[in-house]
Amino acid sequence: MKVRFYRWYNAVLTVLLSMLGYGCSTSSDEVVEYGTPYAEYRVKGKVTDESGVPINGIKTYAKNVVVSDISGVHGFGLDSVQTDASGQFAVSFRCFPGNPETKLIVEDIDGDANGGEFLSDTLDFDFNKAVQTTKGERWYEGSFEITQDIKMQKK
């Protein structure tokens, strides 16, 4: 008797959930608010040594330090940029808005050139200081810009 009740209960529940899922669509058959929210971020800034001198050739990139598969909207590519002669950099990526696992990695890849050897560093983003540059259709879409200057320590 108990098994029969659960089979009937599961069948009714399946039908009701199917109808609720259908009710979440708009009149144009567009699904509403499904998927993982993400935003485009551009982080720019200047890399200097402890005395304020700009450093050329520092590799900078964004990385999600928790998720091992960093492709698609679950993370972002590992494209890196190097600072120019004035220490300026700008790196772009996609991530969940305000994702605390997203870090900025800075590495000295040229050794003694360009002012000496510097320690690599992993920095948190201050997503509260992000300025929205373009608005999206939904609350989580759009582009944001963060300015973050970095002081590197010599080895």
CSV table of C-alpha atoms in Angstrom, one decimal:
chain,number,residue,atom,x,y,z
A,1,MET,CA,0.0,0.0,0.0
A,2,LYS,CA,2.8,2.4,0.9
A,3,VAL,CA,4.7,1.8,-2.3
A,4,ARG,CA,1.5,2.4,-4.4
A,5,PHE,CA,0.9,5.7,-2.6
A,6,TYR,CA,4.5,6.9,-3.3
A,7,ARG,CA,4.2,6.0,-7.0
A,8,TRP,CA,0.9,7.9,-7.3
A,9,TYR,CA,2.4,10.8,-5.3
A,10,ASN,CA,5.5,11.0,-7.6
A,11,ALA,CA,3.4,10.9,-10.7
A,12,VAL,CA,1.2,13.8,-9.5
A,13,LEU,CA,4.3,15.8,-8.4
A,14,THR,CA,6.0,15.2,-11.7
A,15,VAL,CA,2.9,16.6,-13.6
A,16,LEU,CA,2.7,19.6,-11.3
A,17,LEU,CA,6.4,20.5,-11.6
A,18,SER,CA,6.2,20.1,-15.4
A,19,MET,CA,3.4,22.6,-15.5
A,20,LEU,CA,5.2,25.0,-13.2
A,21,GLY,CA,8.3,24.9,-15.4
A,22,TYR,CA,6.2,25.7,-18.4
A,23,GLY,CA,4.7,28.7,-16.6
A,24,CYS,CA,8.2,30.2,-16.2
A,25,SER,CA,8.4,31.1,-19.9
A,26,THR,CA,7.4,34.4,-21.5
A,27,SER,CA,5.0,34.7,-24.3
A,28,SER,CA,7.9,34.6,-26.8
A,29,ASP,CA,9.1,31.3,-25.4
A,30,GLU,CA,12.1,33.0,-23.8
A,31,VAL,CA,13.3,31.3,-20.6
A,32,VAL,CA,13.3,33.8,-17.7
A,33,GLU,CA,16.4,34.0,-15.4
A,34,TYR,CA,17.8,30.6,-16.1
A,35,GLY,CA,21.6,29.9,-16.2
A,36,THR,CA,24.5,31.3,-14.2
A,37,PRO,CA,24.7,35.0,-13.8
A,38,TYR,CA,27.9,36.6,-14.9
A,39,ALA,CA,29.4,40.0,-15.7
A,40,GLU,CA,32.3,41.3,-17.8
A,41,TYR,CA,35.0,42.9,-15.7
A,42,ARG,CA,38.0,45.0,-16.8
A,43,VAL,CA,40.7,45.6,-14.2
A,44,LYS,CA,43.2,48.2,-14.9
A,45,GLY,CA,46.0,49.8,-13.0
A,46,LYS,CA,49.7,50.5,-12.5
A,47,VAL,CA,52.4,48.1,-11.2
A,48,THR,CA,55.2,49.8,-9.3
A,49,ASP,CA,58.0,48.8,-7.0
A,50,GLU,CA,58.1,49.8,-3.3
A,51,SER,CA,59.6,53.2,-4.1
A,52,GLY,CA,56.9,54.0,-6.7
A,53,VAL,CA,58.9,53.3,-9.9
A,54,PRO,CA,56.8,51.7,-12.7
A,55,ILE,CA,57.8,48.1,-13.6
A,56,ASN,CA,57.8,46.9,-17.2
A,57,GLY,CA,57.1,43.3,-18.2
A,58,ILE,CA,55.0,42.1,-15.1
A,59,LYS,CA,52.6,39.3,-16.1
A,60,THR,CA,49.0,40.0,-14.8
A,61,TYR,CA,46.0,37.8,-15.1
A,62,ALA,CA,42.7,36.9,-13.3
A,63,LYS,CA,42.1,33.5,-12.0
A,64,ASN,CA,39.3,31.7,-10.1
A,65,VAL,CA,41.3,30.0,-7.4
A,66,VAL,CA,38.5,27.5,-6.4
A,67,VAL,CA,37.1,26.2,-9.6
A,68,SER,CA,39.6,24.0,-11.5
A,69,ASP,CA,37.7,24.1,-14.8
A,70,ILE,CA,38.0,27.7,-15.8
A,71,SER,CA,36.2,27.9,-19.1
A,72,GLY,CA,32.8,29.3,-20.2
A,73,VAL,CA,30.7,31.3,-17.8
A,74,HIS,CA,31.8,29.3,-14.8
A,75,GLY,CA,35.2,31.0,-15.0
A,76,PHE,CA,37.3,32.8,-17.5
A,77,GLY,CA,40.3,32.3,-19.7
A,78,LEU,CA,43.9,32.5,-18.5
A,79,ASP,CA,44.9,35.2,-21.1
A,80,SER,CA,47.5,37.3,-19.4
A,81,VAL,CA,48.8,40.7,-20.2
A,82,GLN,CA,52.2,42.3,-19.4
A,83,THR,CA,52.7,45.8,-18.1
A,84,ASP,CA,54.0,48.4,-20.5
A,85,ALA,CA,57.0,50.7,-19.9
A,86,SER,CA,54.9,52.9,-17.6
A,87,GLY,CA,53.7,49.9,-15.6
A,88,GLN,CA,50.1,50.1,-16.9
A,89,PHE,CA,48.0,47.0,-17.4
A,90,ALA,CA,44.4,46.1,-18.3
A,91,VAL,CA,43.0,42.6,-18.0
A,92,SER,CA,39.4,41.5,-18.8
A,93,PHE,CA,37.4,38.5,-17.7
A,94,ARG,CA,34.0,37.1,-16.9
A,95,CYS,CA,32.8,36.0,-13.5
A,96,PHE,CA,29.9,35.8,-11.2
A,97,PRO,CA,29.3,39.4,-9.9
A,98,GLY,CA,31.4,39.9,-6.8
A,99,ASN,CA,32.9,36.4,-6.8
A,100,PRO,CA,35.2,36.3,-3.8
A,101,GLU,CA,37.3,33.4,-5.3
A,102,THR,CA,38.4,35.6,-8.2
A,103,LYS,CA,41.9,36.8,-7.7
A,104,LEU,CA,44.5,38.9,-9.6
A,105,ILE,CA,47.8,37.2,-10.1
A,106,VAL,CA,51.0,39.3,-10.7
A,107,GLU,CA,54.3,37.6,-11.6
A,108,ASP,CA,57.7,38.8,-12.5
A,109,ILE,CA,58.6,36.7,-15.5
A,110,ASP,CA,61.8,38.5,-16.8
A,111,GLY,CA,64.0,38.0,-13.7
A,112,ASP,CA,66.6,40.7,-13.1
A,113,ALA,CA,65.5,42.8,-16.1
A,114,ASN,CA,63.3,45.8,-15.6
A,115,GLY,CA,64.4,46.8,-12.1
A,116,GLY,CA,65.3,43.5,-10.4
A,117,GLU,CA,63.4,40.3,-9.3
A,118,PHE,CA,60.0,40.7,-7.6
A,119,LEU,CA,57.9,38.4,-5.5
A,120,SER,CA,54.7,37.1,-7.1
A,121,ASP,CA,51.5,38.1,-5.5
A,122,THR,CA,47.8,37.1,-5.4
A,123,LEU,CA,45.4,40.0,-4.8
A,124,ASP,CA,41.7,40.2,-4.0
A,125,PHE,CA,39.5,42.4,-6.1
A,126,ASP,CA,37.5,45.1,-4.3
A,127,PHE,CA,34.2,44.5,-6.2
A,128,ASN,CA,32.6,47.3,-4.2
A,129,LYS,CA,34.7,49.8,-6.1
A,130,ALA,CA,33.6,48.4,-9.5
A,131,VAL,CA,32.1,51.1,-11.7
A,132,GLN,CA,29.5,50.0,-14.2
A,133,THR,CA,30.4,51.1,-17.7
A,134,THR,CA,27.6,49.4,-19.6
A,135,LYS,CA,24.2,48.2,-18.5
A,136,GLY,CA,22.8,44.8,-19.4
A,137,GLU,CA,19.2,43.6,-19.8
A,138,ARG,CA,19.2,41.7,-16.5
A,139,TRP,CA,20.5,42.7,-13.0
A,140,TYR,CA,23.7,40.6,-13.4
A,141,GLU,CA,24.7,41.6,-17.0
A,142,GLY,CA,26.8,44.5,-18.1
A,143,SER,CA,30.4,45.6,-17.9
A,144,PHE,CA,32.3,46.8,-14.9
A,145,GLU,CA,35.7,48.4,-14.4
A,146,ILE,CA,38.0,48.2,-11.4
A,147,THR,CA,41.1,50.3,-11.0
A,148,GLN,CA,43.7,48.6,-8.8
A,149,ASP,CA,47.3,49.8,-8.4
A,150,ILE,CA,49.9,47.2,-7.3
A,151,LYS,CA,53.1,47.7,-5.3
A,152,MET,CA,55.5,44.7,-5.8
A,153,GLN,CA,58.2,43.7,-3.3
A,154,LYS,CA,61.7,42.8,-4.3
A,155,LYS,CA,63.0,39.4,-3.6
